[in-house]
Short mmCIF file of C-alpha atoms and ligand atoms in Angstrom, two decimals:
data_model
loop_
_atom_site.label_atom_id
_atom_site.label_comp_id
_atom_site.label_asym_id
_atom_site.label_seq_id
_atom_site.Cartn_x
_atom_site.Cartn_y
_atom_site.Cartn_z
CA UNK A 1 -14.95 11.30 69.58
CA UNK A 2 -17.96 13.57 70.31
CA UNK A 3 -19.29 14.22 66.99
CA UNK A 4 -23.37 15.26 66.08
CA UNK A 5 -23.81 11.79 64.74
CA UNK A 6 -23.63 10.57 62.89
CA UNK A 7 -19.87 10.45 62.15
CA UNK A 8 -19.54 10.74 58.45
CA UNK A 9 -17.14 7.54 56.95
CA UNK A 10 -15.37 7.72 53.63
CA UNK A 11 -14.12 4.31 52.47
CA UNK A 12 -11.42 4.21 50.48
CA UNK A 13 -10.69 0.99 48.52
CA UNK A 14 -13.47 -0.61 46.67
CA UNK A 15 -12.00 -4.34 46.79
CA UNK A 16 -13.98 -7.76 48.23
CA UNK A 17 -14.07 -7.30 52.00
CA UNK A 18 -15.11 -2.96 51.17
CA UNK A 19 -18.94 -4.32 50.27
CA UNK A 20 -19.22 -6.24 54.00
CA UNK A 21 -18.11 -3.47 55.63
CA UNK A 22 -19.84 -0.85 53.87
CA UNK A 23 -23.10 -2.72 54.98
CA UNK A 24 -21.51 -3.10 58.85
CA UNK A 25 -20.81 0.91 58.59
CA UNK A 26 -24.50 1.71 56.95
CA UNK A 27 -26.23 -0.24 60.29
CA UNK A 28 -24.34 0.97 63.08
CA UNK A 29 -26.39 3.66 65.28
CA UNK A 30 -24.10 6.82 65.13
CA UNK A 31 -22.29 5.72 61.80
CA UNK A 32 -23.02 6.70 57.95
CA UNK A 33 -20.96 6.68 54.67
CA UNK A 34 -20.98 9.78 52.80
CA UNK A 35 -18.15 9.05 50.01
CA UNK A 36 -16.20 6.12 48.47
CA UNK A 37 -12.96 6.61 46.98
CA UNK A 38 -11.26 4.64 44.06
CA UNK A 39 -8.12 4.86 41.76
CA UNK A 40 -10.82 5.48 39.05
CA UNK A 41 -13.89 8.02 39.09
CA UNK A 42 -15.56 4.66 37.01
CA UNK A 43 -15.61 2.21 39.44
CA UNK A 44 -15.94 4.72 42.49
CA UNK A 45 -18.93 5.66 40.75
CA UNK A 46 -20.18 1.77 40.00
CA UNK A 47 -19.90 1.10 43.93
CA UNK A 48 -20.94 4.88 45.01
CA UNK A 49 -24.01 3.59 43.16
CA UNK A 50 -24.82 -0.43 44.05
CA UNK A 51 -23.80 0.97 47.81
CA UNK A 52 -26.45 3.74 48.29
CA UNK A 53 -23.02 6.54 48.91
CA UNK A 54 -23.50 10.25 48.06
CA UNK A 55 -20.25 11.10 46.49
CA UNK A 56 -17.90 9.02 44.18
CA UNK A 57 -14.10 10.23 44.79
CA UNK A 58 -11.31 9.81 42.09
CA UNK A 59 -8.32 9.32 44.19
CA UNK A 60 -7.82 8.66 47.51
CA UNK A 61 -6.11 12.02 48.59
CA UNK A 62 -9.60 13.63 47.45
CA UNK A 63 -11.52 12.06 49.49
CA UNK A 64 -9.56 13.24 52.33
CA UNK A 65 -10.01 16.54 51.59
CA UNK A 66 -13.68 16.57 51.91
CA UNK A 67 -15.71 18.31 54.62
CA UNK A 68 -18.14 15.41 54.80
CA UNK A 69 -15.57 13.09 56.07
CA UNK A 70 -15.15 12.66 59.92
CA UNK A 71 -13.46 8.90 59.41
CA UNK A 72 -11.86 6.82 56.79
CA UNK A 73 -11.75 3.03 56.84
CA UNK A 74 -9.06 1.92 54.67
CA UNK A 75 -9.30 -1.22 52.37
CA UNK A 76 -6.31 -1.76 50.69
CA UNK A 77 -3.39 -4.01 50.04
CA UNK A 78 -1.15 -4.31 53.98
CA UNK A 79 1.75 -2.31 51.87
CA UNK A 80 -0.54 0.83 51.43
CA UNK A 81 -2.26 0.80 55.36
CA UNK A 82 0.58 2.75 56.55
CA UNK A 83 0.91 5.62 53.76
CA UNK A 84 -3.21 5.94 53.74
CA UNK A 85 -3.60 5.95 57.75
CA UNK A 86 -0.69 8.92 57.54
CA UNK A 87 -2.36 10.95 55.36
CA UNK A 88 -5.82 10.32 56.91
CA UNK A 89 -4.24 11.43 60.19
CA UNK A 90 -2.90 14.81 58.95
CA UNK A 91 -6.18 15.21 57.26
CA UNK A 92 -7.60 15.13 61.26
CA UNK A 93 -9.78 11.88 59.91
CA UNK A 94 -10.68 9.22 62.46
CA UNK A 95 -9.13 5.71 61.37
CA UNK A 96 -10.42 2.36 60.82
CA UNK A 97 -7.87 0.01 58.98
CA UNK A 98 -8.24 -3.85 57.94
CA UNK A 99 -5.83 -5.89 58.95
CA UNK A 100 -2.70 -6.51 59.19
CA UNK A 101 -2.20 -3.06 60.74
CA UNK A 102 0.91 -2.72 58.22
CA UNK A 103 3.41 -4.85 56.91
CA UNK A 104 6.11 -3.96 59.95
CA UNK A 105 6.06 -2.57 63.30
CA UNK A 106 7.75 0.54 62.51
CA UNK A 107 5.21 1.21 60.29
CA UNK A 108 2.40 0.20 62.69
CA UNK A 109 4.12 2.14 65.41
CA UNK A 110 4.46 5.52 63.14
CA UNK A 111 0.41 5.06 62.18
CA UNK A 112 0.06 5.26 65.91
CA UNK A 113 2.35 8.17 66.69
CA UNK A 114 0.78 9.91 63.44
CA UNK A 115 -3.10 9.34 65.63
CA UNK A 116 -2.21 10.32 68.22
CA UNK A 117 -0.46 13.47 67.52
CA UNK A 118 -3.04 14.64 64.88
CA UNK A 119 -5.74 13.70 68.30
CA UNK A 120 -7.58 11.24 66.08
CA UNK A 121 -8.55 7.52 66.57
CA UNK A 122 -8.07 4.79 64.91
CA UNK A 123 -8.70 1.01 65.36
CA UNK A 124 -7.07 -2.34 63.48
CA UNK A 125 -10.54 -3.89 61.93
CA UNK A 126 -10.01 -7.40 63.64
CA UNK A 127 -13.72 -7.92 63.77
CA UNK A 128 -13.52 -11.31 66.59
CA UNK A 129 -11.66 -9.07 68.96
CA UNK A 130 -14.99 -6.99 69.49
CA UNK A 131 -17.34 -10.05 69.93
CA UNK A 132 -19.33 -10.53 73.00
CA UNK A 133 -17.58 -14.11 73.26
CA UNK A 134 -14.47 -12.50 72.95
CA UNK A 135 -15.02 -10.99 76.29
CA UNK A 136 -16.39 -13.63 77.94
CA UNK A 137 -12.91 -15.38 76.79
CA UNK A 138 -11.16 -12.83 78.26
CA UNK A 139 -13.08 -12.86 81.70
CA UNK A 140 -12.87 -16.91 82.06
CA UNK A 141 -9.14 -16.59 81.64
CA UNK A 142 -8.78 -13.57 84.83
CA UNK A 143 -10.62 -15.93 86.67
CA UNK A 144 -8.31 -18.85 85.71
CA UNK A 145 -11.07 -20.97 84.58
CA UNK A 146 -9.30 -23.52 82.93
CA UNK A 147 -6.54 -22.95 86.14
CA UNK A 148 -2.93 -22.28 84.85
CA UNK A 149 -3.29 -21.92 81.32
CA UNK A 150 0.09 -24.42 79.74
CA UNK A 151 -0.23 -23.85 76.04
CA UNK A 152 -2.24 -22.39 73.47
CA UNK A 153 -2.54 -23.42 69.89
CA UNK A 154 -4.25 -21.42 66.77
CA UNK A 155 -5.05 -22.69 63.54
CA UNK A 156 -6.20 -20.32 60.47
CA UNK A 157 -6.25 -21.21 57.09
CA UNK A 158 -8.51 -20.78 53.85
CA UNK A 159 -8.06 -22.99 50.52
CA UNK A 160 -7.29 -20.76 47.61
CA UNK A 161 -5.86 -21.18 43.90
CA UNK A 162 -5.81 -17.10 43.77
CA UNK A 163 -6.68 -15.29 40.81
CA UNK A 164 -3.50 -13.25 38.91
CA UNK A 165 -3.20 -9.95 40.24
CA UNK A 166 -4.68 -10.92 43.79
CA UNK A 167 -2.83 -8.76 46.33
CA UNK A 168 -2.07 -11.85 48.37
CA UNK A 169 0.26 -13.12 46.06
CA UNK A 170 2.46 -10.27 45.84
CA UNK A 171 4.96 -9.54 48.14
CA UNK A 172 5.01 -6.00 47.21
CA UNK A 173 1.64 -5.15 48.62
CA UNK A 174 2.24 -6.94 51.74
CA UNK A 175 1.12 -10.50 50.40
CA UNK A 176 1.27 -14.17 52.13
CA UNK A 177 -0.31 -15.87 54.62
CA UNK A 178 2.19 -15.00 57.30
CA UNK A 179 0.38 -11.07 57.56
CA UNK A 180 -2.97 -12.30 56.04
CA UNK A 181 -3.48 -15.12 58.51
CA UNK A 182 -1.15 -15.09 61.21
CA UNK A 183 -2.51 -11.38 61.99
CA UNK A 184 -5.74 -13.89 63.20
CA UNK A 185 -3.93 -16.70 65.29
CA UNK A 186 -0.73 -14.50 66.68
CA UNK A 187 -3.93 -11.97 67.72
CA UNK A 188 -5.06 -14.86 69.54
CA UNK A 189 -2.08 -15.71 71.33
CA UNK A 190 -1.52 -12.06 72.64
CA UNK A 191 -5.06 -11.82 73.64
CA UNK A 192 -4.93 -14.90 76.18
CA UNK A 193 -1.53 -14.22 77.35
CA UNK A 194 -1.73 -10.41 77.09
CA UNK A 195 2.02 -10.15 76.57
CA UNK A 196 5.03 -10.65 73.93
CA UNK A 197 6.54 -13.52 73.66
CA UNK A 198 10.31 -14.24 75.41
CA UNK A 199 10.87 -16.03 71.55
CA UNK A 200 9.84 -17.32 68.64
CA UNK A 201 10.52 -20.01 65.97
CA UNK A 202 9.19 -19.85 62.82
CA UNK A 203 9.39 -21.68 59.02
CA UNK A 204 7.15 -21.39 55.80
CA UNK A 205 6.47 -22.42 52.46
CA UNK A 206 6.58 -20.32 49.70
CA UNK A 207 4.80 -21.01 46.06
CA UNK A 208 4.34 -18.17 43.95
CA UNK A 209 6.87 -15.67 45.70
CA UNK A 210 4.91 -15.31 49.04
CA UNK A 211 4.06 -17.61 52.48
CA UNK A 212 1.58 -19.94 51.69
CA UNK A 213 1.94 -21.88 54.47
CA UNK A 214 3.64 -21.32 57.93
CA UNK A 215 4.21 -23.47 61.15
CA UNK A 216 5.66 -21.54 64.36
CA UNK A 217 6.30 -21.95 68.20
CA UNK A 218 6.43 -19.63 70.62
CA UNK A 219 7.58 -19.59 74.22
CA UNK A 220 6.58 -17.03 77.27
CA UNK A 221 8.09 -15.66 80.36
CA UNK A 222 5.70 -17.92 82.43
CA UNK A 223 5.71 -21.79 81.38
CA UNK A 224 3.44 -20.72 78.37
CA UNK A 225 4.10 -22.19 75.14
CA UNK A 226 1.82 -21.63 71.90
CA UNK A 227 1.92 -23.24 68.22
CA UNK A 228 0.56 -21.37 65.05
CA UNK A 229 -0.48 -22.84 61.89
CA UNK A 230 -1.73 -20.70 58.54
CA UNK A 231 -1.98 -21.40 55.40
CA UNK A 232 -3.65 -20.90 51.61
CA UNK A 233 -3.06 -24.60 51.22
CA UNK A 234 -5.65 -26.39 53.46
CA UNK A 235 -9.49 -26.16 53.90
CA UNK A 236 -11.13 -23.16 55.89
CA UNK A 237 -9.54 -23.52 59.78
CA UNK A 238 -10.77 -20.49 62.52
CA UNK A 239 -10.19 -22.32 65.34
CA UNK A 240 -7.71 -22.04 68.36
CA UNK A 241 -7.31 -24.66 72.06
CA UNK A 242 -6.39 -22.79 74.89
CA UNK A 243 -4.83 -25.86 77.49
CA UNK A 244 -5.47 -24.93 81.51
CA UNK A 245 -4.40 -27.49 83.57
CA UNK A 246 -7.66 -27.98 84.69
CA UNK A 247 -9.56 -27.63 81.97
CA UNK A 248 -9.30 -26.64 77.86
CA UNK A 249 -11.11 -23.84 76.15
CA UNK A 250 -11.69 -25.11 72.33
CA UNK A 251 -13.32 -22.82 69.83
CA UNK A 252 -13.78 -23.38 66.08
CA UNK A 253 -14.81 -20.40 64.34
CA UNK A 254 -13.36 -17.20 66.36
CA UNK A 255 -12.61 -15.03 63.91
CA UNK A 256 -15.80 -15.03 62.37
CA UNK A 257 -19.08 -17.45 63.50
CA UNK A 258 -20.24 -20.03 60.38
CA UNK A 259 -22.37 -18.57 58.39
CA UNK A 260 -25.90 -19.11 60.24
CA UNK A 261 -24.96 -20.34 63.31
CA UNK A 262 -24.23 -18.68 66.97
CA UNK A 263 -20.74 -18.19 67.74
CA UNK A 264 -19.89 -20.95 69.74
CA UNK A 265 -17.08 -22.82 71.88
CA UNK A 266 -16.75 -25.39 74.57
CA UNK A 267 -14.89 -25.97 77.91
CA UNK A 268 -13.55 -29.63 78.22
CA UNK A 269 -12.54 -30.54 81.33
CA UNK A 270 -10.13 -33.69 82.91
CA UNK A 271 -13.08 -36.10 83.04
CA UNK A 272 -14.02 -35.49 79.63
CA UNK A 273 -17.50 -33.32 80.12
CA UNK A 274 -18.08 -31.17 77.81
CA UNK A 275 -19.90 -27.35 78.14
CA UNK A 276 -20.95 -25.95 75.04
CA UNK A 277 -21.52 -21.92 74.54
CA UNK A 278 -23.05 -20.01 72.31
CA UNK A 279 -23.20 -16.24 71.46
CA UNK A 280 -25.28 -13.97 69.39
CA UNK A 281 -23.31 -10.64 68.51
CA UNK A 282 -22.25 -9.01 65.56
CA UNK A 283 -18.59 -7.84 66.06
CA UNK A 284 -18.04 -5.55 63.41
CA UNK A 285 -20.80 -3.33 64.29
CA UNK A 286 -19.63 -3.48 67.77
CA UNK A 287 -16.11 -2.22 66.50
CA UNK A 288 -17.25 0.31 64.75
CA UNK A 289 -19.64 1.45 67.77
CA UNK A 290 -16.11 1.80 69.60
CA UNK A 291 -13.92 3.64 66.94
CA UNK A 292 -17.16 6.40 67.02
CA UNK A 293 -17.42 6.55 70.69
CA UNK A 294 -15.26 8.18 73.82
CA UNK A 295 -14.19 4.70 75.26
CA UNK A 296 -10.09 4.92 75.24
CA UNK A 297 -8.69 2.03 72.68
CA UNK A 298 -5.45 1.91 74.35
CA UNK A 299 -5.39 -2.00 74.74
CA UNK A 300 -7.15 -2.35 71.85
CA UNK A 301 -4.27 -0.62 69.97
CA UNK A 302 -1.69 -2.13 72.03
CA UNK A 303 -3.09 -5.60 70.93
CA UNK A 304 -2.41 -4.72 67.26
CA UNK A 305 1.04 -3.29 67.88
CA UNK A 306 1.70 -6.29 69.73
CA UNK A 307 0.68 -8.03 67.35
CA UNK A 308 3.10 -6.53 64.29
CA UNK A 309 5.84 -6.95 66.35
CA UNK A 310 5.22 -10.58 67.26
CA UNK A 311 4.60 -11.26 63.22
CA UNK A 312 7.98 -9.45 62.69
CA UNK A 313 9.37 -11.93 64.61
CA UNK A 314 8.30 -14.37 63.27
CA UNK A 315 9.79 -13.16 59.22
CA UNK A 316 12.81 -13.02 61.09
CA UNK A 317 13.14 -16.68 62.93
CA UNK A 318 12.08 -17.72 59.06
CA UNK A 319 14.73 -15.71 57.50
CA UNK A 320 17.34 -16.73 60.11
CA UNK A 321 16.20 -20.20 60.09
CA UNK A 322 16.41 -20.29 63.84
CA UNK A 323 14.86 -19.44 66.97
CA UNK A 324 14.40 -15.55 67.73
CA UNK A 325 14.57 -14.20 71.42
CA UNK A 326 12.31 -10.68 71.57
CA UNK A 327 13.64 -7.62 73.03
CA UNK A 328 11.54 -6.52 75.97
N1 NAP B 401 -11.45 -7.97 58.18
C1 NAP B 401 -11.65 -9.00 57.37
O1 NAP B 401 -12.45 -9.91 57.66
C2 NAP B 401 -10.92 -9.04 56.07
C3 NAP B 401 -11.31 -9.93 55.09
C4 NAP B 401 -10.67 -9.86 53.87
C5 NAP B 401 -9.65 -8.95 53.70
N2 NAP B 401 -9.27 -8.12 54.69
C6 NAP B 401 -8.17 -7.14 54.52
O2 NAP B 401 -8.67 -6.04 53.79
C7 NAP B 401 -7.67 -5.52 52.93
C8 NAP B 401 -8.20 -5.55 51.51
O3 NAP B 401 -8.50 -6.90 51.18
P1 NAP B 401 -9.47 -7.26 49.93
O4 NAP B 401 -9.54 -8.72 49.91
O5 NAP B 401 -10.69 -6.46 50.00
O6 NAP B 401 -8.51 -6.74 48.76
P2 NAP B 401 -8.84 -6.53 47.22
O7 NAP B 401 -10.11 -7.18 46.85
O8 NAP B 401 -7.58 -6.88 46.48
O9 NAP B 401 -9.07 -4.96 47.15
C9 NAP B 401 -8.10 -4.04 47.50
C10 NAP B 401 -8.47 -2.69 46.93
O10 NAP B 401 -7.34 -1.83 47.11
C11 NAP B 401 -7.24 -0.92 46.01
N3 NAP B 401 -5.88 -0.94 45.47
C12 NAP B 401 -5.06 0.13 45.36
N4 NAP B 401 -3.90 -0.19 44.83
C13 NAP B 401 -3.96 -1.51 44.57
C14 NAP B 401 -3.05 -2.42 43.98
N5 NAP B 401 -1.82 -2.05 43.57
N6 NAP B 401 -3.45 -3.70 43.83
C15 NAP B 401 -4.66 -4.10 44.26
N7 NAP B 401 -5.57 -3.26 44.83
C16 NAP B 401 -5.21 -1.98 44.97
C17 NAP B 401 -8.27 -1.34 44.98
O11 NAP B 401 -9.33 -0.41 45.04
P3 NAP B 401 -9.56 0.69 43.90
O12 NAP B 401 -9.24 0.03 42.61
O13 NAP B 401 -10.97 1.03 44.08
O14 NAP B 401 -8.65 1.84 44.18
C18 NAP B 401 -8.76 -2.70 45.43
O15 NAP B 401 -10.09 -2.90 45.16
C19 NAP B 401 -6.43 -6.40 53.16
O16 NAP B 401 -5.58 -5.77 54.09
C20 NAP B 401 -7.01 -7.68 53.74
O17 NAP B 401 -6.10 -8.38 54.59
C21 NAP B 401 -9.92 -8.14 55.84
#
């Protein structure tokens, strides 16, 4: 993307994460937000206003037919990131979506094919994948730090009695922990094993029509075996253990550090020594820095297809009540 910077972001969606990442777009070098789009002129107006943004769009279609939009980041209910991502495509906009990519992988794999064809970007906005610790992760397991890595376990949860009308809870706009959540700790898993697993077994709880809890295992081509856990229904868990047989990597806050403190995690090894790291970084801005630049995003996108396709699984071992063996 060679633009005169600064590339010029619409945002379309004015809901609770839009204000953080209004704020993320605003301070990255090369980035600004020219327009704000909501389903009414009011309250595109009311954030167009507490946000600093030059133009207030009625509708999301108009705001992608505006000359002073390079990119779009999309902020809306999973069920609407594929429609949105289409339309910002054949409107030759740059994408940035929140996560979960979509609700399926067809979906998720049209989005792509839509990109690509149109010659734009466009990036999942999994913030923790763009950390600087996230790399160093990723370089201590090519040098088989922890030796053969056995299993890998992921925990993500927040505690929430939801508000009526919160997309979460409705399984028409994508809603449940099983996209919210496991988008987080299934990220995880393909990150450190960088592949799909051979299968998967899944089961949930429902309460109020979506997941609100789910527990799943998942086996790999080489010895690897991983465990997920996410849920509305227990206190605030980021954390995942990645088991070498030398050593473990533990980390408990990876998809987003505690609010003021370093991002952090430690290496435990056989004799019970502990070595603590820390990391200053701020990941979103670092994401966005990519969408905007030339670097390719191929792995980065193949990450998030992954991804879809391992959560799809997963629906289906829960709807089949039994173990689920991938296609490769
Ligand atoms: N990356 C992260 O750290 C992070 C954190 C939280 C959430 N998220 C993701 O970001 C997305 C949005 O989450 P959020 O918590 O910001 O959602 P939210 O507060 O419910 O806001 C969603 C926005 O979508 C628009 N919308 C259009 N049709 C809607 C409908 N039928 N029902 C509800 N909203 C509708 C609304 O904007 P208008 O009324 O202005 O049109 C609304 O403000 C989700 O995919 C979520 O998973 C990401």
């Amino acid at each position: 993307m060679n633009h005169t910077p600064p590339t010029r972001f619409g945002v379309i969606g004015t809901g609770r994460i839009t204000r953080r990442l209004i704020a993320d777009l605003q301070s990255t070098d090369g980035a600004e937000v020219t327009a704000i789009a909501s389903r009414t002129a009011e309250r595109a107006r009311w954030y167009a206003d507490q946000h600093g943004i030059a133009a207030a769009v009625e509708g999301y279609a108009s705001l992608l037919d505006r000359d002073d939009v390079d990119a779009v980041y999309i902020a809306l209910p999973p069920s609407m990131h594929a429609e949105w991502t289409l339309a910002a495509a054949n409107a030759k906009k740059h994408v940035l979506c929140e996560k979960p990519l979509s609700i399926s992988p067809a979906e998720s794999n049209e989005m792509d094919r839509a990109c690509q064809f149109n010659s734009v970007r466009w990036l999942d906005a999994t913030g923790w994948l763009h950390h600087e610790r996230t790399e160093a992760f990723s370089k201590w397991f090519e040098e088989q730090r922890l030796g053969k890595i056995g299993h890998i376990s992921a925990s993500v949860s927040f505690y929430q009695p939801f508000q009526t009308g919160d997309h979460r809870l409705d399984p028409v706009l994508g809603g449940g922990c099983l996209l919210d959540l496991g988008w987080y700790s299934v990220g995880l898993i393909r990150l450190v094993t960088g592949q799909l697993p051979t299968a998967v077994f899944a089961d949930q709880i429902i309460r109020q029509g979506v997941s609100q809890r789910v527990t799943a295992m998942m086996w790999f081509d080489d010895g690897i075996t991983a465990t997920v856990s996410c849920g509305y229904d227990t206190a605030t868990r980021k954390w995942f253990e990645v088991a070498g047989d030398q050593s473990s990597l533990v980390c408990d806050d990876f998809t987003r550090p505690w609010t003021d403190r370093p991002a952090r995690c430690w290496i435990h090894d056989a004799a019970g020594t502990v070595e603590p790291f820390s990391f200053a970084g701020d990941q979103e801005r670092r994401m966005i820095g990519k969408l905007i630049s030339d670097e390719p995003l191929e792995e980065l996108q193949k990450q998030a297809l992954d991804t879809q396709r391992i959560l799809a699984a997963m629906e289906a071992s829960i709807e089949a009540s039994e173990k689920v063996v991938l296609e490769t």
